[in-house]
Amino acid sequence: MAEHQSNSSPTAGRQVLPTNVKPLHYYLTLEPLFDRFKFNGDETIDVKVQEDSDYITLHTLEIDILDSTLTTGSGDIIKPIGITADLDDQTTTFKFSETLKKDDIVNLHIKFIGDLNDKMAGFYRSTYEENGEVKYLATTQMEPTDCRRAFPSFDEPNLKAKFSISLIGDKKFTFLSNMDVKEESPVGSSRKKVTFNTTPLMSTYLVAFIVGDLAYVESKYKFNNVPVRVYTTPGYESKGQYAAELAARALEYYEQSFGIKYPLPKMDMVGIHDFSAGAMENWGLITYRMVDLLYDEEKSTLDTRLRVSEVVAHELAHQWFGNYCTLDFWDSLWLNESFATYMSWKCCNHFYPDWKVWENFVGESLQYALTLDGLRSSHPIEVPVKRADEINQIFDAISYEKGSSILRMLANWLGEDVFITGVSNYLKKHSYSNAKTAALWESLSEVSGKDVQSTMKIWTEKVGYPLVSVNEAGSKVTLEQHRFLTTGDVKPADDKTVYPIFVGLKTDDGLNESLVFDKRTFEIPVDENKFFKVNGDSNGVYRVNYEPERWQKLGKVASKLSVEDRVGLVADAGALSVAGFSKTTNLLSLVSGWKSESSVFVWDEILSRLAAIKSAWLFEDETVKEAIKALTRDLVADKANKLGWSFGKEESFLDQKLKGLLFGSALNAGDKTVISAAKKMFTDYVAGDKAAIHPNLRASIFNNIASKGGEKEFKDLVSIYENPQSMDEKIAALRSLGRFEDPVILKRVLSLLLDGTVRSQDIYIPLQGMRSHKVGVELLFKWMCEKWETLYHMLPPGLAMLGSVVQLCTSGFTKEEQYEKVEEFFKGKDTKGFNQGLAQALETIQSKSGWVTRDSKDVEDWLEKNGYLHKHD
Ligand code: BES
Ligand code: ZN
């Protein structure tokens, strides 16, 4: 019954509800039945009739309707004459014998029963053990389209309504929902009913409710009169204090930045043992994966602190971006996710300036975006999505990282303050309502006086980004732009877009940010005999190629370049070599001259570009891989040994990070001193000295021990996984299990993934470890093929996890014949729900294969000439 429009507009074919009615208010009562894994539901929806019609269609999925009645505009109570379900559209239609009259308000009353499922979608159950006893907690995950599993609903973001929610359950449990409690009353002797206050107008994907045994901590920092709490199952709550404090401060920060009050009476954040994403921004009731919420000052790593801060800041930003003002439909997902991402960096930078998060942005977010968007199988930021299985797939680096990168670029162009003012106007204008991208551009144009719309729309509507080539002919320096593709084979059909490019010209006189170039070619005002660099501070979303001599010159003036510049140069040199626009040896020469580099972010980029060579060369001759290891050792070992591996409390965040990074890569690259130190720490640790391994070294040590390990190390790491000191230690142990290179052990690891030992939310973690080595990569694919049916069943394609499993199990390959094997396996299979991830994995294999074929001789010669390669006779 859903409407399928047939023109070629972006909304054509969109699976949406008919518009004859719209919801106003849901009165909802739910009761989880833990003994049957079902839940009872009872709801009345006030519905406004928009045109004369005799039916109501709303979304349902895996819900049994037990009874339904309609109170008509004139107060008659009638039964539907027909109830039909459409499984493909995920809808149920109630048909009536009377016409519902335009402008009437009718009340649809439905009693139903649903599955309290274990798929982490809709109203689901999470399982955990406490003192040897298995326990359950009922919680929700609605975004993007699973509210329809929890209750019959008009499950589209722009069908906002008010919600009055009640929950029934065991009286000893805690009940939570978006709003605070209105009243509580006993039900029989052992149960209670809790009714929550009515929500403001909001979208269905933000509705949340939880029933379970929960304990909490509350933030000591007072934010207005709004209590900010972190809830977990008992025993974990004290580790939520850090997140609670940051959340209270972040709420205040956002409230002040936007000039818009946080409108709800409370903020609860809950750690859930089974959770598909990292966290979910439900209004007033944010849910989290445990690792992304809990932080232990003594036992957690710096990276955990960073991640928890980022996630908390991100979900709180959504309380404005997304919850208060919501995307109109899912093709504008970026409005939610890019903003929350951008704001989370801004927020972390505000509270922790010494973390230098914007320096980190270039190597992390921007590169992540450029890598994915360098594939033909990428998609524009704004992409028509029509069906539920397509919507799930766009929660990716394009919506998050490319989107936030273009916002950073835009904020830089307009000035951050102007940008935030425009954004705040936009939020206010569409409060408790929905908006499209054009509305944002309008507000920003208004405050800035610049034509934001025509500049930015190319960036959001077109796929990809340009490669800017800097051509030097005599004293004339010209820029030329063409599409960048990682496979290097840009055809005219790929290269139709001319992007507006912020040149960002850096010279000895400073950074000139006024040049915007929106033609194929552009002459820049520079003296070719002096220092210059394009894309100053890597503010723009593009890559730059120079002539070989200019690359060499830039390599020698590191002191004139910011950290952002240096990270960007290394990244571009790396990506250009993958695609064949420059030689891999250009990258090798550049980084081998930067031994004295001091920034952890530049080191991180250098090391990941070297790691990318190693993984593309995975199935090549061992001597070359050994030589790359020797080069890495040469770069990092002395520095790692000099910095050492003990951490003082007074040491800066960045110094600690650098120490951890260099230790890990020296260990990986086979430095003997570091290896023996790591071994000793691990032995002492296993013998009971829990302080022997500093948290910041833990992941590298576990990985290294596993990669060389056998039976004993396997047992040791499994036992750490089972009895961890902290959540992040548990995950580090789990990831390391994929590093074993002994196929017999790896098979045991894989069986842990399917026998219930490892939660399905965590399956991808050991797979990540396996994808880093040859035996692992081969076994992963074999395993995926053999277990396909099981995996497909366990991780239904409507949820996003199957896609990441497919990617992890295939994208480690590097050769043409392996590409064909993957293609062959999926031929004739239904790839709905992960087709995009699969296409991206295939293209990644293709680009590696092309890269190795093109550059292997060149790389080998360079390594030999520089004394790293020792040929076996
Ligand atoms: N809205 C998302 C959660 C989500 C993701 C729901 C995918 C449905 C499908 C949430 O705000 C989010 O983006 N979470 C991120 C964390 C963030 C710090 C990038 C996540 O889950 O990783
Ligand atoms: Zn988000």
JSON list of C-alpha atoms in Angstrom, two decimals, residues 470-657:
[
{"chain": "A", "resi": 470, "resn": "VAL", "atom": "CA", "xyz": [50.45, 21.73, -9.45]},
{"chain": "A", "resi": 471, "resn": "ASN", "atom": "CA", "xyz": [52.17, 22.31, -12.78]},
{"chain": "A", "resi": 472, "resn": "GLU", "atom": "CA", "xyz": [55.24, 24.48, -12.93]},
{"chain": "A", "resi": 473, "resn": "ALA", "atom": "CA", "xyz": [56.25, 25.81, -16.31]},
{"chain": "A", "resi": 474, "resn": "GLY", "atom": "CA", "xyz": [58.88, 28.49, -16.04]},
{"chain": "A", "resi": 475, "resn": "SER", "atom": "CA", "xyz": [57.61, 31.12, -13.69]},
{"chain": "A", "resi": 476, "resn": "LYS", "atom": "CA", "xyz": [53.95, 30.16, -14.18]},
{"chain": "A", "resi": 477, "resn": "VAL", "atom": "CA", "xyz": [52.41, 27.90, -11.63]},
{"chain": "A", "resi": 478, "resn": "THR", "atom": "CA", "xyz": [49.03, 26.49, -12.57]},
{"chain": "A", "resi": 479, "resn": "LEU", "atom": "CA", "xyz": [46.61, 24.21, -10.80]},
{"chain": "A", "resi": 480, "resn": "GLU", "atom": "CA", "xyz": [44.54, 21.66, -12.65]},
{"chain": "A", "resi": 481, "resn": "GLN", "atom": "CA", "xyz": [41.75, 19.57, -11.18]},
{"chain": "A", "resi": 482, "resn": "HIS", "atom": "CA", "xyz": [40.45, 16.13, -12.09]},
{"chain": "A", "resi": 483, "resn": "ARG", "atom": "CA", "xyz": [38.59, 13.48, -10.14]},
{"chain": "A", "resi": 484, "resn": "PHE", "atom": "CA", "xyz": [40.73, 11.31, -7.89]},
{"chain": "A", "resi": 485, "resn": "LEU", "atom": "CA", "xyz": [40.13, 7.56, -8.01]},
{"chain": "A", "resi": 486, "resn": "THR", "atom": "CA", "xyz": [42.15, 5.09, -5.96]},
{"chain": "A", "resi": 487, "resn": "THR", "atom": "CA", "xyz": [42.22, 2.71, -8.88]},
{"chain": "A", "resi": 488, "resn": "GLY", "atom": "CA", "xyz": [43.86, 5.49, -10.93]},
{"chain": "A", "resi": 489, "resn": "ASP", "atom": "CA", "xyz": [41.81, 4.81, -14.06]},
{"chain": "A", "resi": 490, "resn": "VAL", "atom": "CA", "xyz": [39.79, 8.03, -14.30]},
{"chain": "A", "resi": 491, "resn": "LYS", "atom": "CA", "xyz": [37.62, 8.02, -17.43]},
{"chain": "A", "resi": 492, "resn": "PRO", "atom": "CA", "xyz": [35.86, 11.10, -18.88]},
{"chain": "A", "resi": 493, "resn": "ALA", "atom": "CA", "xyz": [32.57, 9.78, -17.49]},
{"chain": "A", "resi": 494, "resn": "ASP", "atom": "CA", "xyz": [34.05, 9.80, -13.96]},
{"chain": "A", "resi": 495, "resn": "ASP", "atom": "CA", "xyz": [35.45, 13.28, -14.36]},
{"chain": "A", "resi": 496, "resn": "LYS", "atom": "CA", "xyz": [32.49, 15.49, -15.13]},
{"chain": "A", "resi": 497, "resn": "THR", "atom": "CA", "xyz": [32.37, 17.51, -11.92]},
{"chain": "A", "resi": 498, "resn": "VAL", "atom": "CA", "xyz": [34.38, 20.67, -11.46]},
{"chain": "A", "resi": 499, "resn": "TYR", "atom": "CA", "xyz": [34.58, 21.24, -7.70]},
{"chain": "A", "resi": 500, "resn": "PRO", "atom": "CA", "xyz": [34.86, 24.66, -6.05]},
{"chain": "A", "resi": 501, "resn": "ILE", "atom": "CA", "xyz": [38.25, 24.39, -4.41]},
{"chain": "A", "resi": 502, "resn": "PHE", "atom": "CA", "xyz": [39.57, 26.45, -1.51]},
{"chain": "A", "resi": 503, "resn": "VAL", "atom": "CA", "xyz": [43.18, 26.84, -2.57]},
{"chain": "A", "resi": 504, "resn": "GLY", "atom": "CA", "xyz": [44.63, 27.72, 0.83]},
{"chain": "A", "resi": 505, "resn": "LEU", "atom": "CA", "xyz": [47.96, 29.01, -0.48]},
{"chain": "A", "resi": 506, "resn": "LYS", "atom": "CA", "xyz": [50.75, 28.83, 2.09]},
{"chain": "A", "resi": 507, "resn": "THR", "atom": "CA", "xyz": [53.89, 30.89, 1.46]},
{"chain": "A", "resi": 508, "resn": "ASP", "atom": "CA", "xyz": [56.48, 32.64, 3.59]},
{"chain": "A", "resi": 509, "resn": "ASP", "atom": "CA", "xyz": [53.94, 35.43, 3.89]},
{"chain": "A", "resi": 510, "resn": "GLY", "atom": "CA", "xyz": [51.39, 33.20, 5.59]},
{"chain": "A", "resi": 511, "resn": "LEU", "atom": "CA", "xyz": [48.20, 31.45, 4.55]},
{"chain": "A", "resi": 512, "resn": "ASN", "atom": "CA", "xyz": [46.05, 33.07, 1.87]},
{"chain": "A", "resi": 513, "resn": "GLU", "atom": "CA", "xyz": [42.57, 31.61, 2.22]},
{"chain": "A", "resi": 514, "resn": "SER", "atom": "CA", "xyz": [40.75, 33.89, -0.17]},
{"chain": "A", "resi": 515, "resn": "LEU", "atom": "CA", "xyz": [41.36, 31.95, -3.38]},
{"chain": "A", "resi": 516, "resn": "VAL", "atom": "CA", "xyz": [38.51, 29.77, -4.58]},
{"chain": "A", "resi": 517, "resn": "PHE", "atom": "CA", "xyz": [39.02, 27.98, -7.85]},
{"chain": "A", "resi": 518, "resn": "ASP", "atom": "CA", "xyz": [36.07, 26.52, -9.69]},
{"chain": "A", "resi": 519, "resn": "LYS", "atom": "CA", "xyz": [37.51, 25.93, -13.16]},
{"chain": "A", "resi": 520, "resn": "ARG", "atom": "CA", "xyz": [39.59, 23.10, -14.56]},
{"chain": "A", "resi": 521, "resn": "THR", "atom": "CA", "xyz": [42.75, 25.19, -14.40]},
{"chain": "A", "resi": 522, "resn": "PHE", "atom": "CA", "xyz": [43.84, 28.16, -12.36]},
{"chain": "A", "resi": 523, "resn": "GLU", "atom": "CA", "xyz": [47.04, 30.16, -12.20]},
{"chain": "A", "resi": 524, "resn": "ILE", "atom": "CA", "xyz": [48.29, 30.94, -8.72]},
{"chain": "A", "resi": 525, "resn": "PRO", "atom": "CA", "xyz": [50.30, 34.00, -7.74]},
{"chain": "A", "resi": 526, "resn": "VAL", "atom": "CA", "xyz": [53.51, 32.47, -6.40]},
{"chain": "A", "resi": 527, "resn": "ASP", "atom": "CA", "xyz": [57.21, 32.79, -6.91]},
{"chain": "A", "resi": 528, "resn": "GLU", "atom": "CA", "xyz": [58.33, 29.34, -7.96]},
{"chain": "A", "resi": 529, "resn": "ASN", "atom": "CA", "xyz": [61.74, 29.95, -6.41]},
{"chain": "A", "resi": 530, "resn": "LYS", "atom": "CA", "xyz": [60.28, 30.37, -2.98]},
{"chain": "A", "resi": 531, "resn": "PHE", "atom": "CA", "xyz": [58.42, 28.12, -0.60]},
{"chain": "A", "resi": 532, "resn": "PHE", "atom": "CA", "xyz": [54.75, 27.47, -1.32]},
{"chain": "A", "resi": 533, "resn": "LYS", "atom": "CA", "xyz": [52.22, 24.79, -0.54]},
{"chain": "A", "resi": 534, "resn": "VAL", "atom": "CA", "xyz": [48.65, 24.30, -1.67]},
{"chain": "A", "resi": 535, "resn": "ASN", "atom": "CA", "xyz": [45.81, 23.23, 0.66]},
{"chain": "A", "resi": 536, "resn": "GLY", "atom": "CA", "xyz": [47.40, 24.97, 3.65]},
{"chain": "A", "resi": 537, "resn": "ASP", "atom": "CA", "xyz": [46.67, 23.20, 6.93]},
{"chain": "A", "resi": 538, "resn": "SER", "atom": "CA", "xyz": [44.86, 20.53, 4.87]},
{"chain": "A", "resi": 539, "resn": "ASN", "atom": "CA", "xyz": [41.61, 22.43, 5.23]},
{"chain": "A", "resi": 540, "resn": "GLY", "atom": "CA", "xyz": [40.26, 21.36, 1.85]},
{"chain": "A", "resi": 541, "resn": "VAL", "atom": "CA", "xyz": [38.68, 18.08, 0.88]},
{"chain": "A", "resi": 542, "resn": "TYR", "atom": "CA", "xyz": [41.03, 17.13, -1.95]},
{"chain": "A", "resi": 543, "resn": "ARG", "atom": "CA", "xyz": [44.49, 15.80, -2.66]},
{"chain": "A", "resi": 544, "resn": "VAL", "atom": "CA", "xyz": [47.43, 17.61, -4.21]},
{"chain": "A", "resi": 545, "resn": "ASN", "atom": "CA", "xyz": [50.16, 16.33, -6.50]},
{"chain": "A", "resi": 546, "resn": "TYR", "atom": "CA", "xyz": [53.34, 18.26, -7.20]},
{"chain": "A", "resi": 547, "resn": "GLU", "atom": "CA", "xyz": [56.15, 17.77, -9.65]},
{"chain": "A", "resi": 548, "resn": "PRO", "atom": "CA", "xyz": [58.90, 15.52, -8.26]},
{"chain": "A", "resi": 549, "resn": "GLU", "atom": "CA", "xyz": [61.28, 18.42, -7.52]},
{"chain": "A", "resi": 550, "resn": "ARG", "atom": "CA", "xyz": [58.59, 20.26, -5.56]},
{"chain": "A", "resi": 551, "resn": "TRP", "atom": "CA", "xyz": [57.89, 17.15, -3.52]},
{"chain": "A", "resi": 552, "resn": "GLN", "atom": "CA", "xyz": [61.58, 17.03, -2.64]},
{"chain": "A", "resi": 553, "resn": "LYS", "atom": "CA", "xyz": [61.62, 20.68, -1.70]},
{"chain": "A", "resi": 554, "resn": "LEU", "atom": "CA", "xyz": [58.56, 20.30, 0.50]},
{"chain": "A", "resi": 555, "resn": "GLY", "atom": "CA", "xyz": [60.14, 17.30, 2.18]},
{"chain": "A", "resi": 556, "resn": "LYS", "atom": "CA", "xyz": [62.99, 19.55, 3.29]},
{"chain": "A", "resi": 557, "resn": "VAL", "atom": "CA", "xyz": [60.99, 22.42, 4.78]},
{"chain": "A", "resi": 558, "resn": "ALA", "atom": "CA", "xyz": [59.09, 20.56, 7.45]},
{"chain": "A", "resi": 559, "resn": "SER", "atom": "CA", "xyz": [59.68, 23.48, 9.81]},
{"chain": "A", "resi": 560, "resn": "LYS", "atom": "CA", "xyz": [57.51, 25.79, 7.67]},
{"chain": "A", "resi": 561, "resn": "LEU", "atom": "CA", "xyz": [54.64, 23.35, 7.70]},
{"chain": "A", "resi": 562, "resn": "SER", "atom": "CA", "xyz": [51.98, 22.85, 10.33]},
{"chain": "A", "resi": 563, "resn": "VAL", "atom": "CA", "xyz": [51.20, 19.41, 11.72]},
{"chain": "A", "resi": 564, "resn": "GLU", "atom": "CA", "xyz": [48.06, 19.42, 9.55]},
{"chain": "A", "resi": 565, "resn": "ASP", "atom": "CA", "xyz": [50.22, 20.19, 6.50]},
{"chain": "A", "resi": 566, "resn": "ARG", "atom": "CA", "xyz": [52.69, 17.40, 7.27]},
{"chain": "A", "resi": 567, "resn": "VAL", "atom": "CA", "xyz": [50.01, 14.81, 7.89]},
{"chain": "A", "resi": 568, "resn": "GLY", "atom": "CA", "xyz": [48.30, 15.86, 4.65]},
{"chain": "A", "resi": 569, "resn": "LEU", "atom": "CA", "xyz": [51.52, 15.63, 2.63]},
{"chain": "A", "resi": 570, "resn": "VAL", "atom": "CA", "xyz": [52.33, 12.14, 3.85]},
{"chain": "A", "resi": 571, "resn": "ALA", "atom": "CA", "xyz": [48.76, 11.04, 3.27]},
{"chain": "A", "resi": 572, "resn": "ASP", "atom": "CA", "xyz": [48.66, 12.48, -0.25]},
{"chain": "A", "resi": 573, "resn": "ALA", "atom": "CA", "xyz": [52.03, 10.95, -1.15]},
{"chain": "A", "resi": 574, "resn": "GLY", "atom": "CA", "xyz": [50.69, 7.61, 0.06]},
{"chain": "A", "resi": 575, "resn": "ALA", "atom": "CA", "xyz": [47.32, 7.80, -1.70]},
{"chain": "A", "resi": 576, "resn": "LEU", "atom": "CA", "xyz": [48.88, 9.07, -4.94]},
{"chain": "A", "resi": 577, "resn": "SER", "atom": "CA", "xyz": [51.17, 6.10, -5.03]},
{"chain": "A", "resi": 578, "resn": "VAL", "atom": "CA", "xyz": [48.30, 3.66, -4.49]},
{"chain": "A", "resi": 579, "resn": "ALA", "atom": "CA", "xyz": [46.52, 5.22, -7.46]},
{"chain": "A", "resi": 580, "resn": "GLY", "atom": "CA", "xyz": [49.62, 5.53, -9.63]},
{"chain": "A", "resi": 581, "resn": "PHE", "atom": "CA", "xyz": [49.76, 9.31, -9.85]},
{"chain": "A", "resi": 582, "resn": "SER", "atom": "CA", "xyz": [53.19, 9.22, -8.28]},
{"chain": "A", "resi": 583, "resn": "LYS", "atom": "CA", "xyz": [55.67, 6.51, -7.40]},
{"chain": "A", "resi": 584, "resn": "THR", "atom": "CA", "xyz": [55.58, 4.69, -4.08]},
{"chain": "A", "resi": 585, "resn": "THR", "atom": "CA", "xyz": [59.24, 5.58, -3.77]},
{"chain": "A", "resi": 586, "resn": "ASN", "atom": "CA", "xyz": [58.20, 9.22, -3.59]},
{"chain": "A", "resi": 587, "resn": "LEU", "atom": "CA", "xyz": [56.44, 8.35, -0.34]},
{"chain": "A", "resi": 588, "resn": "LEU", "atom": "CA", "xyz": [59.39, 6.30, 0.89]},
{"chain": "A", "resi": 589, "resn": "SER", "atom": "CA", "xyz": [61.85, 9.12, 0.20]},
{"chain": "A", "resi": 590, "resn": "LEU", "atom": "CA", "xyz": [59.62, 11.66, 1.86]},
{"chain": "A", "resi": 591, "resn": "VAL", "atom": "CA", "xyz": [59.12, 9.74, 5.09]},
{"chain": "A", "resi": 592, "resn": "SER", "atom": "CA", "xyz": [62.66, 8.48, 5.38]},
{"chain": "A", "resi": 593, "resn": "GLY", "atom": "CA", "xyz": [63.74, 12.10, 5.61]},
{"chain": "A", "resi": 594, "resn": "TRP", "atom": "CA", "xyz": [61.41, 12.79, 8.53]},
{"chain": "A", "resi": 595, "resn": "LYS", "atom": "CA", "xyz": [63.06, 10.77, 11.26]},
{"chain": "A", "resi": 596, "resn": "SER", "atom": "CA", "xyz": [63.20, 13.74, 13.59]},
{"chain": "A", "resi": 597, "resn": "GLU", "atom": "CA", "xyz": [59.47, 14.36, 13.35]},
{"chain": "A", "resi": 598, "resn": "SER", "atom": "CA", "xyz": [57.96, 15.22, 16.72]},
{"chain": "A", "resi": 599, "resn": "SER", "atom": "CA", "xyz": [54.19, 15.03, 16.20]},
{"chain": "A", "resi": 600, "resn": "VAL", "atom": "CA", "xyz": [52.37, 11.86, 17.10]},
{"chain": "A", "resi": 601, "resn": "PHE", "atom": "CA", "xyz": [49.84, 12.55, 14.36]},
{"chain": "A", "resi": 602, "resn": "VAL", "atom": "CA", "xyz": [52.47, 12.77, 11.66]},
{"chain": "A", "resi": 603, "resn": "TRP", "atom": "CA", "xyz": [54.04, 9.57, 12.93]},
{"chain": "A", "resi": 604, "resn": "ASP", "atom": "CA", "xyz": [50.70, 7.91, 12.92]},
{"chain": "A", "resi": 605, "resn": "GLU", "atom": "CA", "xyz": [50.19, 8.84, 9.27]},
{"chain": "A", "resi": 606, "resn": "ILE", "atom": "CA", "xyz": [53.70, 7.74, 8.28]},
{"chain": "A", "resi": 607, "resn": "LEU", "atom": "CA", "xyz": [53.23, 4.40, 9.99]},
{"chain": "A", "resi": 608, "resn": "SER", "atom": "CA", "xyz": [49.82, 3.78, 8.53]},
{"chain": "A", "resi": 609, "resn": "ARG", "atom": "CA", "xyz": [51.05, 4.55, 5.02]},
{"chain": "A", "resi": 610, "resn": "LEU", "atom": "CA", "xyz": [53.91, 2.06, 5.52]},
{"chain": "A", "resi": 611, "resn": "ALA", "atom": "CA", "xyz": [51.40, -0.44, 6.88]},
{"chain": "A", "resi": 612, "resn": "ALA", "atom": "CA", "xyz": [49.31, 0.08, 3.75]},
{"chain": "A", "resi": 613, "resn": "ILE", "atom": "CA", "xyz": [52.28, -0.95, 1.63]},
{"chain": "A", "resi": 614, "resn": "LYS", "atom": "CA", "xyz": [52.73, -4.00, 3.81]},
{"chain": "A", "resi": 615, "resn": "SER", "atom": "CA", "xyz": [49.11, -5.01, 3.43]},
{"chain": "A", "resi": 616, "resn": "ALA", "atom": "CA", "xyz": [49.06, -4.48, -0.33]},
{"chain": "A", "resi": 617, "resn": "TRP", "atom": "CA", "xyz": [52.26, -6.54, -0.56]},
{"chain": "A", "resi": 618, "resn": "LEU", "atom": "CA", "xyz": [50.80, -9.19, 1.76]},
{"chain": "A", "resi": 619, "resn": "PHE", "atom": "CA", "xyz": [50.94, -11.97, -0.80]},
{"chain": "A", "resi": 620, "resn": "GLU", "atom": "CA", "xyz": [54.32, -10.93, -2.25]},
{"chain": "A", "resi": 621, "resn": "ASP", "atom": "CA", "xyz": [57.83, -12.06, -1.59]},
{"chain": "A", "resi": 622, "resn": "GLU", "atom": "CA", "xyz": [58.79, -12.19, 2.12]},
{"chain": "A", "resi": 623, "resn": "THR", "atom": "CA", "xyz": [62.08, -10.37, 1.51]},
{"chain": "A", "resi": 624, "resn": "VAL", "atom": "CA", "xyz": [60.27, -7.19, 0.44]},
{"chain": "A", "resi": 625, "resn": "LYS", "atom": "CA", "xyz": [58.01, -7.30, 3.46]},
{"chain": "A", "resi": 626, "resn": "GLU", "atom": "CA", "xyz": [61.04, -7.86, 5.68]},
{"chain": "A", "resi": 627, "resn": "ALA", "atom": "CA", "xyz": [62.68, -4.84, 4.05]},
{"chain": "A", "resi": 628, "resn": "ILE", "atom": "CA", "xyz": [59.70, -2.62, 4.80]},
{"chain": "A", "resi": 629, "resn": "LYS", "atom": "CA", "xyz": [59.88, -3.82, 8.35]},
{"chain": "A", "resi": 630, "resn": "ALA", "atom": "CA", "xyz": [63.58, -2.93, 8.42]},
{"chain": "A", "resi": 631, "resn": "LEU", "atom": "CA", "xyz": [62.78, 0.55, 7.11]},
{"chain": "A", "resi": 632, "resn": "THR", "atom": "CA", "xyz": [60.11, 1.00, 9.80]},
{"chain": "A", "resi": 633, "resn": "ARG", "atom": "CA", "xyz": [62.57, -0.18, 12.44]},
{"chain": "A", "resi": 634, "resn": "ASP", "atom": "CA", "xyz": [65.12, 2.26, 11.18]},
{"chain": "A", "resi": 635, "resn": "LEU", "atom": "CA", "xyz": [62.60, 5.06, 11.50]},
{"chain": "A", "resi": 636, "resn": "VAL", "atom": "CA", "xyz": [61.19, 4.30, 14.94]},
{"chain": "A", "resi": 637, "resn": "ALA", "atom": "CA", "xyz": [63.40, 1.99, 16.98]},
{"chain": "A", "resi": 638, "resn": "ASP", "atom": "CA", "xyz": [65.91, 4.52, 18.31]},
{"chain": "A", "resi": 639, "resn": "LYS", "atom": "CA", "xyz": [63.23, 6.97, 19.17]},
{"chain": "A", "resi": 640, "resn": "ALA", "atom": "CA", "xyz": [61.11, 4.31, 20.85]},
{"chain": "A", "resi": 641, "resn": "ASN", "atom": "CA", "xyz": [64.03, 3.12, 22.94]},
{"chain": "A", "resi": 642, "resn": "LYS", "atom": "CA", "xyz": [64.97, 6.64, 23.87]},
{"chain": "A", "resi": 643, "resn": "LEU", "atom": "CA", "xyz": [61.47, 7.58, 24.97]},
{"chain": "A", "resi": 644, "resn": "GLY", "atom": "CA", "xyz": [61.11, 4.31, 26.86]},
{"chain": "A", "resi": 645, "resn": "TRP", "atom": "CA", "xyz": [57.92, 2.68, 28.00]},
{"chain": "A", "resi": 646, "resn": "SER", "atom": "CA", "xyz": [57.07, 3.99, 31.41]},
{"chain": "A", "resi": 647, "resn": "PHE", "atom": "CA", "xyz": [54.43, 6.65, 31.79]},
{"chain": "A", "resi": 648, "resn": "GLY", "atom": "CA", "xyz": [54.45, 9.45, 34.30]},
{"chain": "A", "resi": 649, "resn": "LYS", "atom": "CA", "xyz": [51.22, 11.03, 35.48]},
{"chain": "A", "resi": 650, "resn": "GLU", "atom": "CA", "xyz": [52.61, 14.45, 34.72]},
{"chain": "A", "resi": 651, "resn": "GLU", "atom": "CA", "xyz": [53.39, 13.60, 31.09]},
{"chain": "A", "resi": 652, "resn": "SER", "atom": "CA", "xyz": [51.28, 15.34, 28.48]},
{"chain": "A", "resi": 653, "resn": "PHE", "atom": "CA", "xyz": [48.55, 13.53, 26.62]},
{"chain": "A", "resi": 654, "resn": "LEU", "atom": "CA", "xyz": [50.42, 13.83, 23.33]},
{"chain": "A", "resi": 655, "resn": "ASP", "atom": "CA", "xyz": [53.76, 12.69, 24.75]},
{"chain": "A", "resi": 656, "resn": "GLN", "atom": "CA", "xyz": [52.09, 9.61, 26.15]},
{"chain": "A", "resi": 657, "resn": "LYS", "atom": "CA", "xyz": [50.40, 8.91, 22.87]}
]
